[in-house]
Amino acid sequence: MTIESSPVTSARQTWTRGPRHGGTRRVSLPAPAGWLALLSILVVCATLVAFAHTRTSALNLNIAAEQLSDLAFSDGIYAMERMPDGQAYRWTSGSAVVQLRGAANAALSYVLIARICAGNPSGPQPLTFLAAGRPLATITPETRFRVYRVLLRPDAAGELRLNLRTATFSDPRPLGVILTDLRIRPLPSLDWSGAMVTALGLLTLAAFLRRAYAPWYDCFAAVALAGFGLVAVAAVYCPAPLPFAALAALFLVAIVVGEVVSLIPHPSSLIPLSRVGFLERPSLFWHQDVENGTCHTRGVFPHHKAIQQKNLPLTALLPRLGMITLALVVSFSGVIWPSWLSDDAFISFRYAQNLAAGNGMVYNIGERVEGYTNFLWTIIAAGVLALGGDIVLWSYVSGVALGLAILLLTYTVAARMQGPAWGLVVALVVGTSQSLLLYTARGAGLETGLFTLLVLAGSACYLAARRRPAMLAAAGAIFALAAMTRPEGVLVFGVTLMSDVRCQMSDWGQCGSRSWRVNLQSTICHLQWLVGAFLLIFLPYYLWRLSYYGDPLPNTFYAKTGGGLRQVLRGLQYAGGFALTLGGPLLLLILLPWLRSWRTALNSWRGYLLPLVLVYSAYIVFVGGDHFRGERFFVPVLPWLAILLADGLAAALPHRPNRLTTMLLALSFSLGGMTALVRTTPIDGTIRGVDESLWIWREIGWWIADQTPPDASLAALGAGAVAYYSQHPVIDLLGLTEKHIARIAVSTMGEGTAGHEKRDPTYILHDRRPTYIPQIWDDYFGGATGLRDRYRLITIVTRSGRNLRMWERIP
């Protein structure tokens, strides 16, 4: 099959294909007709997106089910019971709460539909409906069931916080009213913003593809897939942290940027795609040449679009469609699966909050403790706060953007190294990894995505042109930024430096005419670009933090390490869990190129990537892993591990696989990607629980800010959200931001949950003397018996209407 392109000024595009039994068939499509067809697709997709919100399903709390709906957070609604006739019902407490985050992103207003009956032996009591703490209506339920409807509107933050408050009686629980049905139905509305973004984005994509001489069938396929993909996710869109229009814009921008990047020529492009089949992998090697008596070594990245589009085979369309699908999954993963934020992210945001307020880079004012390990991420957050931005909204937007950037950069690098087909396989492994999605597009608010992107970009710059001073300096600068984002960036730079020294020394033997002194001078001259750029950025930062905090390592390092062999065993278990997500035994295929010719593998890019992955993995094992689900510590090496895995798979296949083999491989990869996407199901409950706890801790922080004097302090196991929203002194019970606890010795270190093992309740009570301790964390002190002599138990009512218990210090 060939594709014949007319000049840009021509009004016709001709597709010529040779049938199986000879002859040709020509399909001519005038330019006006092609644009009319594309515009028809745009109009249909935009219209369907606009009307998608008119069919948003109601949120049913499932009173008759064993568990309430996972789509909303609820409190003060007791377990299901049944009447003598079998009808299911639930009692409420005196203050039942239903919280729906991101409600404004799915509808402008809602209707509460509740079937309620009074059950108080003293007679019906008034029941007040409140939203965001403001009364909406007051009724007096009858002794028989009646259905009540109340109009609800999300608050300024886009949340729907509903509170049902009434007088109670004890039996022995405090009981309010009886519910048999409780649902929140969104009122139909047209999503004009989503429709506009869809239309403009698809039009931009179509115009760019045509400007790049893409054939009409290519434009139709790409625009139709992107457009109807948006229609599909709009149809299932539910309340989410980001509106549909924002997610659609990020998705469409990512597609266009990916197309722009794919057309940028690469200086090392040697192998045109027209000579390579869809699953045929171009050879990758270290190119040796001698110029003016000097030995040069550089990595060769074949550029898959170095030739003009008219010479591309039809199978070149498949990577584009695959990348559109993966970008859609990444962009809307926070809608497809539960989104969340980590409380640890708010520890960094607390430092950013104090920095933006002029209090310095501190957790508590006056205490210089480095309780974060993400300086660059914290500085960016401080900039957002200084500009008046919403830190929560920024966390979600940056997560989706970083997830898409990692996906696109991974495909770009892998396609130039191994061809577009294997580049798509690598992107499939990365884009369907729940480890990546959990810590980027689904939220988290952590620096994992930024660090992964910087490490990937720095390594790609180093491999792309190791003999180009500008590229070497760029690699060193990017590694410095990575080291300022997480301390592990120093480790990655160290492995890169050692790999470069080894490659330079291996060149000495191939340039035998030169003396060792000349070789050494050449090596030093070469390394100065990489090392100099790194030190120029990283060294001033390190000297500042050493003088500011006084410790060579962050306080979190001391709080999480010290377990010896037990910690290593826990790290091995952590690494094993991650290995199973990538196929377990399939990872052994990485070694196949080394078994065939270890010397060739060592002198290729594999000699850099494999040691990098192994050293980084050994470090993760040594520190004992992490307590978060999804193995986030392995996310930074995931792209390189996927490239090595694809390389091993390619080495195990014939050089030119037949059509049946190609189809079976494509089917296997697709099934593997789908399996990876559903891996999150067993941990979604944990993710929802962590997210709900964060917003409960936010309400504790709000109460501290609203009801206590500025010098009141709080002791917290979750020291992020309560500190950020209270803006009061907070004592971190786990020692991440507390020097004394971080440095105590624990005999069982390494046996418990990572980062949750060091504790000193006596020091907290006698030396730090917090004013308040939430009852949910009194187990830290041995329960009520350990606090009763110094504290009294009080009940507080939060902004959302939750009733919480707090230990208050006795004056």
Short mmCIF file of C-alpha atoms in Angstrom, two decimals, residues 26-344:
data_model
loop_
_atom_site.label_atom_id
_atom_site.label_comp_id
_atom_site.label_asym_id
_atom_site.label_seq_id
_atom_site.Cartn_x
_atom_site.Cartn_y
_atom_site.Cartn_z
CA ARG A 26 -8.41 4.94 -6.22
CA VAL A 27 -10.56 6.79 -3.72
CA SER A 28 -10.50 10.54 -4.34
CA LEU A 29 -11.85 12.95 -1.77
CA PRO A 30 -12.11 16.70 -2.54
CA ALA A 31 -10.82 18.95 0.23
CA PRO A 32 -14.19 20.73 0.79
CA ALA A 33 -15.96 17.39 1.15
CA GLY A 34 -13.29 16.19 3.58
CA TRP A 35 -13.61 19.29 5.75
CA LEU A 36 -17.39 19.00 5.64
CA ALA A 37 -17.16 15.42 6.90
CA LEU A 38 -14.78 16.45 9.68
CA LEU A 39 -17.00 19.34 10.72
CA SER A 40 -19.94 16.95 10.86
CA ILE A 41 -18.03 14.80 13.32
CA LEU A 42 -17.22 17.89 15.41
CA VAL A 43 -20.84 19.02 15.53
CA VAL A 44 -22.14 15.57 16.47
CA CYS A 45 -19.55 15.08 19.23
CA ALA A 46 -19.99 18.59 20.66
CA THR A 47 -23.78 18.19 20.69
CA LEU A 48 -23.63 14.84 22.46
CA VAL A 49 -21.22 16.25 25.04
CA ALA A 50 -23.49 19.25 25.66
CA PHE A 51 -26.48 17.01 26.38
CA ALA A 52 -24.53 14.47 28.47
CA HIS A 53 -25.31 16.29 31.76
CA THR A 54 -29.03 16.05 31.10
CA ARG A 55 -28.79 12.31 31.71
CA THR A 56 -26.57 12.30 34.80
CA SER A 57 -27.87 9.59 37.11
CA ALA A 58 -28.97 10.34 40.66
CA LEU A 59 -26.77 9.51 43.61
CA ASN A 60 -28.53 6.82 45.62
CA LEU A 61 -27.11 6.19 49.07
CA ASN A 62 -28.49 2.61 48.95
CA ILE A 63 -30.27 2.60 52.31
CA ALA A 64 -31.38 -0.97 51.61
CA ALA A 65 -27.84 -2.19 50.89
CA GLU A 66 -25.33 -3.50 53.39
CA GLN A 67 -22.99 -0.60 52.60
CA LEU A 68 -23.84 2.95 51.63
CA SER A 69 -22.75 4.28 48.25
CA ASP A 70 -19.03 4.86 47.73
CA LEU A 71 -19.68 7.94 45.60
CA ALA A 72 -20.34 10.13 48.64
CA PHE A 73 -18.95 10.40 52.16
CA SER A 74 -21.52 9.95 54.90
CA ASP A 75 -21.57 10.01 58.67
CA GLY A 76 -24.22 9.69 61.35
CA ILE A 77 -26.27 7.07 59.44
CA TYR A 78 -26.36 3.75 61.26
CA ALA A 79 -26.32 0.18 59.93
CA MET A 80 -29.25 -1.21 57.99
CA GLU A 81 -32.14 -2.85 59.88
CA ARG A 82 -35.39 -4.43 58.75
CA MET A 83 -39.00 -3.98 59.77
CA PRO A 84 -41.28 -6.95 60.45
CA ASP A 85 -42.58 -6.70 56.86
CA GLY A 86 -39.00 -6.93 55.52
CA GLN A 87 -38.58 -3.27 54.53
CA ALA A 88 -35.03 -1.99 55.02
CA TYR A 89 -34.39 1.21 56.98
CA ARG A 90 -31.65 3.08 58.81
CA TRP A 91 -31.63 5.29 61.85
CA THR A 92 -29.77 8.58 61.80
CA SER A 93 -27.98 10.21 64.69
CA GLY A 94 -28.77 13.75 65.72
CA SER A 95 -26.55 15.02 62.92
CA ALA A 96 -26.37 12.97 59.72
CA VAL A 97 -23.90 14.21 57.10
CA VAL A 98 -23.63 13.50 53.36
CA GLN A 99 -20.68 15.04 51.52
CA LEU A 100 -20.36 15.02 47.74
CA ARG A 101 -17.08 16.51 46.49
CA GLY A 102 -16.97 18.02 43.03
CA ALA A 103 -20.76 18.23 42.87
CA ALA A 104 -20.65 21.54 40.97
CA ASN A 105 -18.70 19.87 38.18
CA ALA A 106 -21.59 17.53 37.35
CA ALA A 107 -24.61 19.84 37.81
CA LEU A 108 -25.44 23.38 38.88
CA SER A 109 -28.12 22.32 41.34
CA TYR A 110 -29.56 19.16 42.90
CA VAL A 111 -32.75 17.93 44.50
CA LEU A 112 -32.63 15.93 47.73
CA ILE A 113 -35.26 13.20 47.82
CA ALA A 114 -35.66 11.63 51.27
CA ARG A 115 -38.29 9.26 52.65
CA ILE A 116 -38.41 9.96 56.37
CA CYS A 117 -40.38 8.87 59.41
CA ALA A 118 -40.26 10.19 62.98
CA GLY A 119 -39.33 7.63 65.59
CA ASN A 120 -38.79 9.64 68.77
CA PRO A 121 -40.89 8.22 71.67
CA SER A 122 -41.46 11.81 72.85
CA GLY A 123 -43.15 12.66 69.58
CA PRO A 124 -41.99 14.12 66.26
CA GLN A 125 -39.13 16.57 66.57
CA PRO A 126 -38.16 19.32 64.11
CA LEU A 127 -35.66 18.24 61.44
CA THR A 128 -33.44 20.88 59.81
CA PHE A 129 -31.77 20.50 56.43
CA LEU A 130 -28.48 22.39 56.19
CA ALA A 131 -26.03 22.85 53.31
CA ALA A 132 -22.48 23.99 54.10
CA GLY A 133 -23.69 24.87 57.60
CA ARG A 134 -26.52 27.12 56.39
CA PRO A 135 -30.16 26.13 57.13
CA LEU A 136 -32.26 25.42 54.04
CA ALA A 137 -35.55 24.19 55.49
CA THR A 138 -37.07 22.87 58.71
CA ILE A 139 -39.79 20.23 58.81
CA THR A 140 -41.49 18.13 61.46
CA PRO A 141 -41.60 14.53 60.23
CA GLU A 142 -44.76 12.54 60.81
CA THR A 143 -45.07 9.11 62.39
CA ARG A 144 -45.74 7.65 58.93
CA PHE A 145 -43.30 7.74 56.04
CA ARG A 146 -43.40 10.75 53.76
CA VAL A 147 -41.19 11.86 50.88
CA TYR A 148 -39.53 15.27 51.17
CA ARG A 149 -37.75 17.21 48.44
CA VAL A 150 -35.23 19.98 49.05
CA LEU A 151 -33.38 22.06 46.46
CA LEU A 152 -29.61 21.98 46.97
CA ARG A 153 -26.78 24.01 45.47
CA PRO A 154 -23.04 23.31 45.85
CA ASP A 155 -20.99 25.76 47.90
CA ALA A 156 -18.32 28.11 46.58
CA ALA A 157 -15.73 25.32 46.64
CA GLY A 158 -17.96 23.11 44.47
CA GLU A 159 -18.83 20.68 47.30
CA LEU A 160 -22.25 19.56 48.46
CA ARG A 161 -22.24 19.20 52.25
CA LEU A 162 -25.70 18.16 53.43
CA ASN A 163 -26.58 17.93 57.12
CA LEU A 164 -29.79 16.53 58.68
CA ARG A 165 -30.00 17.78 62.27
CA THR A 166 -32.64 16.88 64.84
CA ALA A 167 -33.17 16.16 68.54
CA THR A 168 -32.28 12.64 69.68
CA PHE A 169 -33.17 10.03 72.23
CA SER A 170 -30.93 7.28 73.59
CA ASP A 171 -31.60 3.61 72.92
CA PRO A 172 -28.66 3.30 73.85
CA ARG A 173 -27.37 5.10 70.74
CA PRO A 174 -28.46 8.66 70.09
CA LEU A 175 -31.23 8.19 67.50
CA GLY A 176 -32.88 10.84 65.32
CA VAL A 177 -35.17 9.89 62.41
CA ILE A 178 -35.73 6.82 60.23
CA LEU A 179 -34.70 6.74 56.56
CA THR A 180 -35.81 4.26 53.90
CA ASP A 181 -34.61 6.25 50.89
CA LEU A 182 -32.09 9.04 50.40
CA ARG A 183 -30.95 10.15 46.98
CA ILE A 184 -29.54 13.29 45.41
CA ARG A 185 -30.72 13.93 41.86
CA PRO A 186 -28.91 16.47 39.66
CA LEU A 187 -31.15 18.85 37.74
CA PRO A 188 -30.62 18.59 33.95
CA SER A 189 -28.34 21.21 32.42
CA LEU A 190 -26.43 21.70 29.19
CA ASP A 191 -22.65 21.55 29.35
CA TRP A 192 -21.81 24.39 26.98
CA SER A 193 -18.22 24.72 28.23
CA GLY A 194 -17.53 21.04 27.58
CA ALA A 195 -19.12 21.26 24.13
CA MET A 196 -17.06 24.32 23.21
CA VAL A 197 -13.80 22.74 24.38
CA THR A 198 -14.62 19.56 22.47
CA ALA A 199 -15.40 21.40 19.23
CA LEU A 200 -12.39 23.74 19.35
CA GLY A 201 -10.01 20.99 20.40
CA LEU A 202 -11.08 18.58 17.68
CA LEU A 203 -10.97 21.34 15.09
CA THR A 204 -7.41 22.20 16.16
CA LEU A 205 -6.42 18.55 15.94
CA ALA A 206 -7.91 18.16 12.47
CA ALA A 207 -6.28 21.37 11.21
CA PHE A 208 -2.89 20.32 12.53
CA LEU A 209 -3.10 16.86 10.97
CA ARG A 210 -4.02 18.33 7.62
CA ARG A 211 -1.26 20.92 7.92
CA ALA A 212 1.15 18.02 8.52
CA TYR A 213 -0.01 16.36 5.26
CA ALA A 214 -1.83 13.54 7.03
CA PRO A 215 -4.22 11.71 4.66
CA TRP A 216 -7.96 12.14 5.07
CA TYR A 217 -8.57 8.66 6.49
CA ASP A 218 -5.92 9.42 9.13
CA CYS A 219 -7.71 12.65 10.09
CA PHE A 220 -11.10 10.92 10.20
CA ALA A 221 -9.83 8.10 12.41
CA ALA A 222 -7.98 10.36 14.87
CA VAL A 223 -10.73 12.99 15.19
CA ALA A 224 -13.52 10.40 15.40
CA LEU A 225 -11.71 8.38 18.08
CA ALA A 226 -10.92 11.47 20.17
CA GLY A 227 -14.41 12.94 19.71
CA PHE A 228 -16.47 9.86 20.43
CA GLY A 229 -14.10 8.95 23.23
CA LEU A 230 -14.99 12.27 24.88
CA VAL A 231 -18.65 11.53 24.30
CA ALA A 232 -18.27 8.16 26.05
CA VAL A 233 -16.57 9.59 29.15
CA ALA A 234 -19.05 12.50 29.23
CA ALA A 235 -21.90 9.98 29.34
CA VAL A 236 -20.45 8.29 32.44
CA TYR A 237 -19.10 11.47 34.05
CA CYS A 238 -19.98 11.74 37.73
CA PRO A 239 -19.04 14.37 40.36
CA ALA A 240 -15.26 14.64 40.18
CA PRO A 241 -12.60 17.07 41.43
CA LEU A 242 -12.19 18.62 37.96
CA PRO A 243 -14.95 19.64 35.53
CA PHE A 244 -15.36 17.76 32.29
CA ALA A 245 -14.26 20.79 30.23
CA ALA A 246 -10.91 20.99 32.07
CA LEU A 247 -10.19 17.29 31.61
CA ALA A 248 -11.21 17.43 27.95
CA ALA A 249 -8.94 20.44 27.39
CA LEU A 250 -5.96 18.68 28.98
CA PHE A 251 -6.63 15.58 26.88
CA LEU A 252 -6.90 17.48 23.58
CA VAL A 253 -3.87 19.64 24.31
CA ALA A 254 -1.86 16.50 25.04
CA ILE A 255 -2.87 14.95 21.71
CA VAL A 256 -1.89 18.04 19.73
CA VAL A 257 1.40 18.42 21.62
CA GLY A 258 2.15 14.75 20.98
CA GLU A 259 1.63 15.27 17.26
CA VAL A 260 3.87 18.35 17.26
CA VAL A 261 6.64 16.53 19.11
CA SER A 262 6.40 13.54 16.77
CA LEU A 263 7.18 15.74 13.78
CA ILE A 264 10.30 17.33 15.24
CA PRO A 265 13.28 15.83 13.37
CA HIS A 266 16.00 14.22 15.43
CA PRO A 267 19.68 14.66 14.58
CA SER A 268 20.35 10.95 14.99
CA SER A 269 17.53 9.72 12.74
CA LEU A 270 19.07 7.06 10.53
CA ILE A 271 16.39 4.41 9.95
CA PRO A 272 13.24 5.47 8.04
CA LEU A 273 9.97 3.88 9.05
CA SER A 274 9.17 2.92 5.46
CA ARG A 275 11.69 0.10 5.80
CA VAL A 276 10.35 -1.14 9.11
CA GLY A 277 7.21 -3.19 9.66
CA PHE A 278 4.72 -2.53 12.46
CA LEU A 279 6.31 -5.02 14.83
CA GLU A 280 9.77 -5.03 13.33
CA ARG A 281 12.21 -3.36 15.70
CA PRO A 282 14.98 -1.20 14.23
CA SER A 283 18.39 -2.13 15.52
CA LEU A 284 19.74 0.12 18.25
CA PHE A 285 23.46 0.44 18.68
CA TRP A 286 26.26 2.69 19.77
CA HIS A 287 27.63 4.43 16.68
CA GLN A 288 31.38 4.78 16.52
CA ASP A 289 33.11 7.25 14.24
CA VAL A 290 36.44 8.96 14.12
CA GLU A 291 36.70 12.64 13.26
CA ASN A 292 40.07 14.32 13.15
CA GLY A 293 41.65 11.56 15.18
CA THR A 294 39.05 11.84 17.97
CA CYS A 295 36.83 8.92 18.97
CA HIS A 296 33.14 9.81 19.32
CA THR A 297 30.39 7.66 20.79
CA ARG A 298 26.73 8.57 20.69
CA GLY A 299 23.38 6.83 21.09
CA VAL A 300 21.25 6.45 17.99
CA PHE A 301 17.53 7.13 18.31
CA PRO A 302 15.81 6.31 14.98
CA HIS A 303 13.11 8.93 14.45
CA HIS A 304 9.88 7.32 13.35
CA LYS A 305 8.64 10.36 11.39
CA ALA A 306 11.85 11.59 9.85
CA ILE A 307 10.47 10.83 6.38
CA GLN A 308 7.47 12.60 4.87
CA GLN A 309 4.02 11.42 5.81
CA LYS A 310 3.24 10.31 2.25
CA ASN A 311 5.61 7.36 2.65
CA LEU A 312 4.03 6.09 5.87
CA PRO A 313 2.27 2.71 5.76
CA LEU A 314 -1.28 2.33 6.99
CA THR A 315 -0.01 0.63 10.15
CA ALA A 316 1.60 3.92 11.19
CA LEU A 317 -1.93 5.04 12.07
CA LEU A 318 -2.22 2.41 14.81
CA PRO A 319 0.29 4.03 17.23
CA ARG A 320 -1.53 7.35 16.86
CA LEU A 321 -4.90 5.79 17.67
CA GLY A 322 -3.37 3.84 20.53
CA MET A 323 -1.86 6.98 22.04
CA ILE A 324 -5.21 8.80 21.76
CA THR A 325 -6.86 5.96 23.68
CA LEU A 326 -4.18 5.92 26.37
CA ALA A 327 -4.30 9.72 26.73
CA LEU A 328 -8.07 9.48 27.21
CA VAL A 329 -7.64 6.89 29.96
CA VAL A 330 -4.99 8.95 31.74
CA SER A 331 -6.96 12.20 31.50
CA PHE A 332 -10.19 10.77 32.89
CA SER A 333 -8.77 8.20 35.31
CA GLY A 334 -9.95 10.38 38.21
CA VAL A 335 -13.51 9.89 36.90
CA ILE A 336 -13.24 6.23 35.93
CA TRP A 337 -11.78 5.33 39.35
CA PRO A 338 -11.90 7.09 42.73
CA SER A 339 -9.75 10.21 42.93
CA TRP A 340 -8.00 11.16 46.14
CA LEU A 341 -5.49 13.37 47.91
CA SER A 342 -2.81 12.24 50.32
CA ASP A 343 -2.54 13.82 53.74
CA ASP A 344 1.25 13.81 53.32
#
